[in-house]
Short mmCIF file of C-alpha atoms and ligand atoms in Angstrom, two decimals:
data_model
loop_
_atom_site.label_atom_id
_atom_site.label_comp_id
_atom_site.label_asym_id
_atom_site.label_seq_id
_atom_site.Cartn_x
_atom_site.Cartn_y
_atom_site.Cartn_z
CA MET A 9 139.84 164.19 68.35
CA LYS A 10 139.87 163.25 64.56
CA TYR A 11 136.94 162.14 62.81
CA GLY A 12 136.97 159.72 60.48
CA MET A 13 134.84 157.34 58.06
CA ASN A 14 135.65 153.94 57.19
CA LEU A 15 135.15 153.40 53.24
CA LEU A 16 134.34 149.54 53.78
CA LEU A 17 130.89 151.30 53.82
CA TRP A 18 131.12 151.42 49.97
CA THR A 19 133.72 149.13 48.85
CA GLY A 20 136.57 146.63 49.93
CA GLU A 21 138.77 147.70 47.38
CA LEU A 22 139.90 151.47 46.57
CA ASN A 23 138.98 152.26 42.92
CA ASP A 24 138.23 155.36 40.87
CA SER A 25 134.52 155.76 41.76
CA LEU A 26 135.34 156.45 45.19
CA LEU A 27 136.88 160.10 44.07
CA PRO A 28 133.34 162.09 44.30
CA ILE A 29 132.67 160.20 47.50
CA LEU A 30 136.06 161.46 49.08
CA GLU A 31 135.64 165.10 48.20
CA LYS A 32 132.08 164.94 49.68
CA LEU A 33 133.28 163.38 52.53
CA LYS A 34 136.38 166.23 53.16
CA LYS A 35 133.72 168.89 52.14
CA MET A 36 131.30 167.35 55.04
CA GLY A 37 133.97 168.19 57.68
CA TYR A 38 135.63 164.51 58.05
CA ASP A 39 139.84 164.52 59.01
CA GLY A 40 140.23 161.46 57.41
CA VAL A 41 139.20 158.27 56.13
CA GLU A 42 139.97 154.28 56.96
CA LEU A 43 141.12 152.51 54.19
CA PRO A 44 140.52 148.70 53.72
CA PHE A 45 143.69 146.70 52.65
CA PHE A 46 142.43 143.41 51.40
CA ASN A 47 143.82 143.91 47.72
CA LEU A 48 147.72 144.31 48.82
CA ASP A 49 148.65 144.91 45.05
CA LEU A 50 146.88 148.57 44.54
CA ASP A 51 149.05 151.46 43.85
CA TYR A 52 148.67 152.71 47.33
CA ALA A 53 151.56 155.65 46.81
CA ALA A 54 149.15 157.22 44.07
CA TRP A 55 145.91 156.83 46.56
CA GLY A 56 148.22 158.50 49.28
CA LYS A 57 148.79 161.57 46.54
CA ARG A 58 145.00 161.33 46.25
CA LEU A 59 144.30 161.72 49.60
CA ASP A 60 147.03 164.33 50.28
CA ASP A 61 145.60 166.65 47.49
CA LEU A 62 142.40 166.49 49.08
CA GLY A 63 143.50 167.11 52.44
CA LEU A 64 142.18 163.68 54.03
CA GLU A 65 144.37 161.99 56.39
CA ARG A 66 143.95 158.14 56.84
CA THR A 67 144.01 155.13 58.71
CA GLY A 68 143.77 151.76 57.64
CA VAL A 69 141.84 148.62 58.17
CA THR A 70 142.76 144.44 57.53
CA VAL A 71 141.96 141.04 58.46
CA ARG A 72 143.52 137.68 58.56
CA ASN A 73 141.81 134.86 57.02
CA GLU A 74 142.26 130.73 57.74
CA ALA A 75 144.91 130.10 55.12
CA ASP A 76 146.93 132.96 56.56
CA ASN A 77 146.18 132.60 60.65
CA PRO A 78 148.71 134.14 62.90
CA ILE A 79 147.53 131.85 65.56
CA SER A 80 147.05 128.04 63.68
CA PRO A 81 148.66 125.02 65.00
CA ASN A 82 150.25 125.22 61.32
CA ALA A 83 153.34 126.95 61.39
CA ALA A 84 153.24 127.58 57.58
CA ALA A 85 149.72 129.42 57.91
CA ARG A 86 151.19 131.45 60.75
CA ALA A 87 154.29 132.61 59.07
CA LYS A 88 151.86 133.68 56.14
CA GLY A 89 149.95 135.57 58.42
CA VAL A 90 152.74 137.59 59.67
CA GLU A 91 154.14 137.75 55.76
CA LEU A 92 150.41 139.30 54.96
CA ASN A 93 150.52 141.70 58.05
CA HIS A 94 153.92 142.88 56.86
CA LYS A 95 152.97 143.26 53.47
CA THR A 96 149.83 145.14 54.65
CA LEU A 97 152.09 147.56 56.53
CA ASP A 98 154.54 148.46 53.69
CA CYS A 99 150.93 149.44 51.73
CA CYS A 100 149.58 151.31 54.73
CA ALA A 101 153.16 153.05 54.82
CA ALA A 102 152.90 153.69 51.08
CA ALA A 103 149.44 155.14 51.32
CA GLY A 104 150.46 157.31 54.48
CA CYS A 105 148.39 155.69 57.24
CA GLN A 106 149.23 156.45 60.52
CA THR A 107 147.58 153.33 61.84
CA LEU A 108 146.59 150.05 60.98
CA VAL A 109 143.64 148.26 62.95
CA GLY A 110 141.20 145.33 62.79
CA PRO A 111 141.29 141.78 63.68
CA PHE A 112 144.82 140.80 62.29
CA HIS A 113 145.44 138.79 65.29
CA SER A 114 143.49 135.50 64.00
CA ALA A 115 141.34 133.96 61.30
CA LEU A 116 137.75 136.30 60.97
CA GLY A 117 135.07 133.83 60.92
CA TYR A 118 136.51 130.79 61.86
CA PHE A 119 136.09 128.64 64.99
CA THR A 120 137.41 125.63 66.43
CA GLY A 121 134.38 125.09 68.78
CA LYS A 122 136.38 126.11 71.47
CA GLY A 123 137.71 129.16 72.98
CA PRO A 124 141.53 130.12 72.68
CA THR A 125 144.48 127.58 74.10
CA ALA A 126 147.42 128.35 75.99
CA ASP A 127 149.49 127.40 72.73
CA GLU A 128 147.35 129.52 70.57
CA TRP A 129 148.08 132.46 72.72
CA LYS A 130 151.54 132.15 73.04
CA TRP A 131 151.59 131.71 69.02
CA GLY A 132 149.02 134.93 68.82
CA VAL A 133 151.89 136.74 70.99
CA GLU A 134 154.82 135.77 68.78
CA SER A 135 152.90 136.57 65.31
CA MET A 136 152.22 139.97 66.77
CA ARG A 137 155.50 140.93 68.28
CA ALA A 138 157.02 140.06 64.60
CA THR A 139 154.30 142.33 62.98
CA ALA A 140 154.90 144.91 65.83
CA GLU A 141 158.69 144.94 64.66
CA HIS A 142 157.89 145.81 60.98
CA ALA A 143 155.28 148.37 62.07
CA GLN A 144 158.14 150.17 63.83
CA LYS A 145 160.36 149.76 60.86
CA VAL A 146 157.44 151.29 58.47
CA LYS A 147 156.09 153.64 61.24
CA VAL A 148 152.78 152.45 61.37
CA LYS A 149 150.79 151.74 65.08
CA LEU A 150 149.11 148.53 65.12
CA GLY A 151 145.36 148.80 67.04
CA VAL A 152 144.50 145.30 67.65
CA GLU A 153 141.22 145.07 67.40
CA PRO A 154 138.91 142.51 69.65
CA LEU A 155 135.50 141.17 67.90
CA ASN A 156 132.48 139.89 69.47
CA ARG A 157 132.04 136.11 69.72
CA PHE A 158 130.24 135.69 66.70
CA GLU A 159 132.96 136.85 64.28
CA CYS A 160 136.25 135.51 66.05
CA TYR A 161 137.38 133.25 69.43
CA PHE A 162 140.39 134.81 70.39
CA LEU A 163 140.18 138.17 71.30
CA ASN A 164 136.30 139.11 72.24
CA ALA A 165 136.91 141.21 75.22
CA HIS A 166 138.41 144.55 75.13
CA ALA A 167 140.53 143.78 78.72
CA ASP A 168 141.46 140.37 77.18
CA ALA A 169 142.80 142.10 74.05
CA ALA A 170 144.70 144.80 76.12
CA LYS A 171 146.11 141.99 77.77
CA PHE A 172 147.31 140.23 74.43
CA ALA A 173 148.74 143.50 73.59
CA ARG A 174 151.01 144.42 77.12
CA GLU A 175 152.31 140.40 76.55
CA VAL A 176 153.28 141.57 73.06
CA ASN A 177 155.03 144.41 75.07
CA HIS A 178 156.19 146.58 71.77
CA PRO A 179 155.75 150.23 71.60
CA TRP A 180 154.06 150.07 68.25
CA CYS A 181 151.49 147.93 69.26
CA GLY A 182 148.04 149.07 70.79
CA ILE A 183 144.53 148.17 70.76
CA MET A 184 141.38 149.70 69.35
CA TYR A 185 137.76 149.76 71.20
CA ASP A 186 134.68 149.31 69.00
CA THR A 187 131.08 150.31 70.27
CA PHE A 188 129.66 147.30 68.49
CA HIS A 189 131.63 144.90 69.51
CA SER A 190 131.40 146.53 73.49
CA ASN A 191 127.93 146.48 73.19
CA ILE A 192 127.95 142.82 72.69
CA GLU A 193 130.55 141.82 75.03
CA GLU A 194 131.12 144.37 77.85
CA LYS A 195 129.41 144.76 81.22
CA SER A 196 130.46 148.23 82.08
CA ILE A 197 131.67 150.48 79.40
CA PRO A 198 133.42 152.98 82.16
CA LYS A 199 135.26 149.94 83.78
CA THR A 200 136.09 148.50 80.26
CA LEU A 201 137.55 151.94 79.18
CA LYS A 202 139.51 152.67 82.27
CA GLU A 203 141.21 149.01 82.26
CA ILE A 204 142.37 149.36 78.65
CA LYS A 205 143.28 152.93 78.68
CA ASP A 206 146.89 152.09 78.74
CA VAL A 207 146.93 150.44 75.84
CA LEU A 208 144.00 152.18 73.38
CA CYS A 209 144.84 154.08 70.42
CA HIS A 210 141.88 153.84 67.93
CA VAL A 211 138.01 154.18 68.40
CA HIS A 212 135.76 152.59 65.76
CA ILE A 213 131.98 154.13 66.17
CA SER A 214 129.68 151.61 65.04
CA GLU A 215 125.84 151.27 65.84
CA ASN A 216 123.99 148.00 67.07
CA ASP A 217 122.93 147.33 63.58
CA ARG A 218 126.33 148.69 62.15
CA SER A 219 124.12 151.33 60.52
CA THR A 220 123.92 155.44 61.29
CA PRO A 221 125.74 156.05 64.72
CA GLY A 222 123.10 157.61 67.16
CA GLN A 223 120.33 156.33 65.60
CA GLY A 224 120.17 152.78 67.45
CA ASN A 225 120.75 151.26 71.01
CA VAL A 226 124.52 151.77 71.84
CA ARG A 227 124.75 153.41 74.99
CA TRP A 228 126.46 156.53 73.29
CA ARG A 229 126.09 158.85 76.44
CA LYS A 230 128.17 155.93 78.39
CA ASN A 231 130.98 155.52 76.26
CA PHE A 232 131.42 159.24 75.13
CA ASP A 233 131.43 160.08 79.06
CA ALA A 234 134.08 157.34 79.33
CA LEU A 235 136.30 157.78 76.50
CA ILE A 236 136.40 161.97 77.53
CA GLU A 237 136.64 160.83 81.35
CA ILE A 238 139.66 158.50 79.93
CA GLY A 239 141.53 161.49 77.99
CA TYR A 240 140.95 159.67 74.65
CA ASP A 241 141.82 162.51 72.04
CA GLY A 242 142.86 159.97 69.04
CA TRP A 243 140.34 159.11 65.86
CA LEU A 244 136.86 158.44 66.19
CA VAL A 245 135.92 156.40 63.09
CA ILE A 246 132.54 155.25 62.02
CA GLU A 247 132.43 152.10 60.94
CA ALA A 248 128.92 151.16 58.98
CA PHE A 249 128.14 148.30 56.84
CA GLY A 250 126.15 148.17 53.69
CA LEU A 251 126.00 145.47 51.26
CA ALA A 252 129.02 146.43 49.15
CA LEU A 253 131.16 144.03 50.90
CA PRO A 254 131.03 140.18 49.84
CA GLU A 255 134.57 139.61 51.31
CA LEU A 256 133.20 140.87 55.00
CA ALA A 257 129.25 139.74 54.32
CA ALA A 258 129.75 136.34 55.60
CA ALA A 259 131.79 136.99 58.69
CA THR A 260 130.21 140.23 59.67
CA LYS A 261 126.50 138.91 58.79
CA ILE A 262 124.94 141.73 56.59
CA TRP A 263 122.47 140.90 54.88
CA ARG A 264 120.52 143.79 54.42
CA ARG A 265 120.58 147.25 54.15
CA MET A 266 119.64 148.99 57.30
CA PHE A 267 120.19 152.95 55.90
CA ASP A 268 118.86 155.32 53.35
CA GLU A 269 121.96 156.58 51.56
CA GLU A 270 125.79 156.30 52.47
CA LEU A 271 126.39 160.07 52.52
CA GLN A 272 123.56 160.46 54.47
CA LEU A 273 125.03 158.35 57.02
CA ALA A 274 128.00 160.01 56.99
CA LYS A 275 126.65 163.06 57.54
CA ASP A 276 124.52 162.54 60.40
CA GLY A 277 127.01 160.26 61.90
CA LEU A 278 129.78 162.73 61.92
CA ALA A 279 127.22 165.30 63.26
CA PHE A 280 126.01 163.30 65.95
CA MET A 281 130.33 162.37 67.31
CA LYS A 282 131.31 165.95 66.90
CA ASN A 283 127.93 166.84 69.30
CA GLU A 284 128.52 164.24 71.65
CA VAL A 285 132.23 165.18 71.98
CA THR A 286 131.58 169.20 72.05
CA SER A 287 129.05 169.04 74.66
CA ARG A 288 131.19 167.25 77.14
CA ARG A 289 134.20 169.74 76.73
CA ARG A 290 132.58 173.21 77.01
C1 LER B 98 134.75 143.68 62.12
O1 LER B 98 133.29 143.14 62.95
C2 LER B 98 135.12 144.72 62.75
O2 LER B 98 134.68 145.39 63.34
C3 LER B 98 136.01 145.62 61.30
O3 LER B 98 136.55 146.87 62.19
C4 LER B 98 137.11 144.78 61.17
O4 LER B 98 136.58 144.02 60.02
MN1 MN B 99 135.71 147.83 64.14
#
């Protein structure tokens, strides 16, 4: 396994105040960090160089919004969604990210009041195939992320995301699994993980209240048993949210702080993940 920390706990935009935090994450024993890609005009090649110097690998996360919704009935909005996904992939490549994950299949926090239609599914597959073709060019793998029903309506169950990726049918398009969304949407963790195994390429380790993994109500034993059972051996990235994210707060519904200190959360969360994995491999 590789162990990562999502920087959304601190910021939605990379800036110099992160440098001492990155050094500490490396010293703690993290293999890498997950970078937010919301502002696409930063010098991501320079960030890649800084992270190389620190010895931190990286993955990337992004979202789409209503104006650039890849499943919109408005063709111009769909084209904008694909264009921004392409631009995000270019930024990921410049920063040296191996994977781009997140709900870039449809608009975060936007609802029509109905479930997905056949047209939305078709547009979604077309948009994602175009995105995957660019992903292949720049050599950044896509990890499509289903979200719980309160954050989006297009892909909620992990098995639906897997079906979506199979229809996109492109070697550079996989899906990811997030323990927080799974805790809301899935009936059986082992069944879900077995069902998505062929397309799974990334995991978010996230507690039921988005604070320190291991200290809440997620069914951790079942999650780690099943991940080891299916032979998953990729990134385990902690995703925790504080109040640093006006961009995402409205969609992810984070209104209060649920932990004492960010670096303590990172330290305790890393120890928790490593212990869960190594204790099953003895
Ligand atoms: C959002 O709920 C989420 O899980 C993130 O990975 C992407 O914003
Ligand atoms: Mn997530």
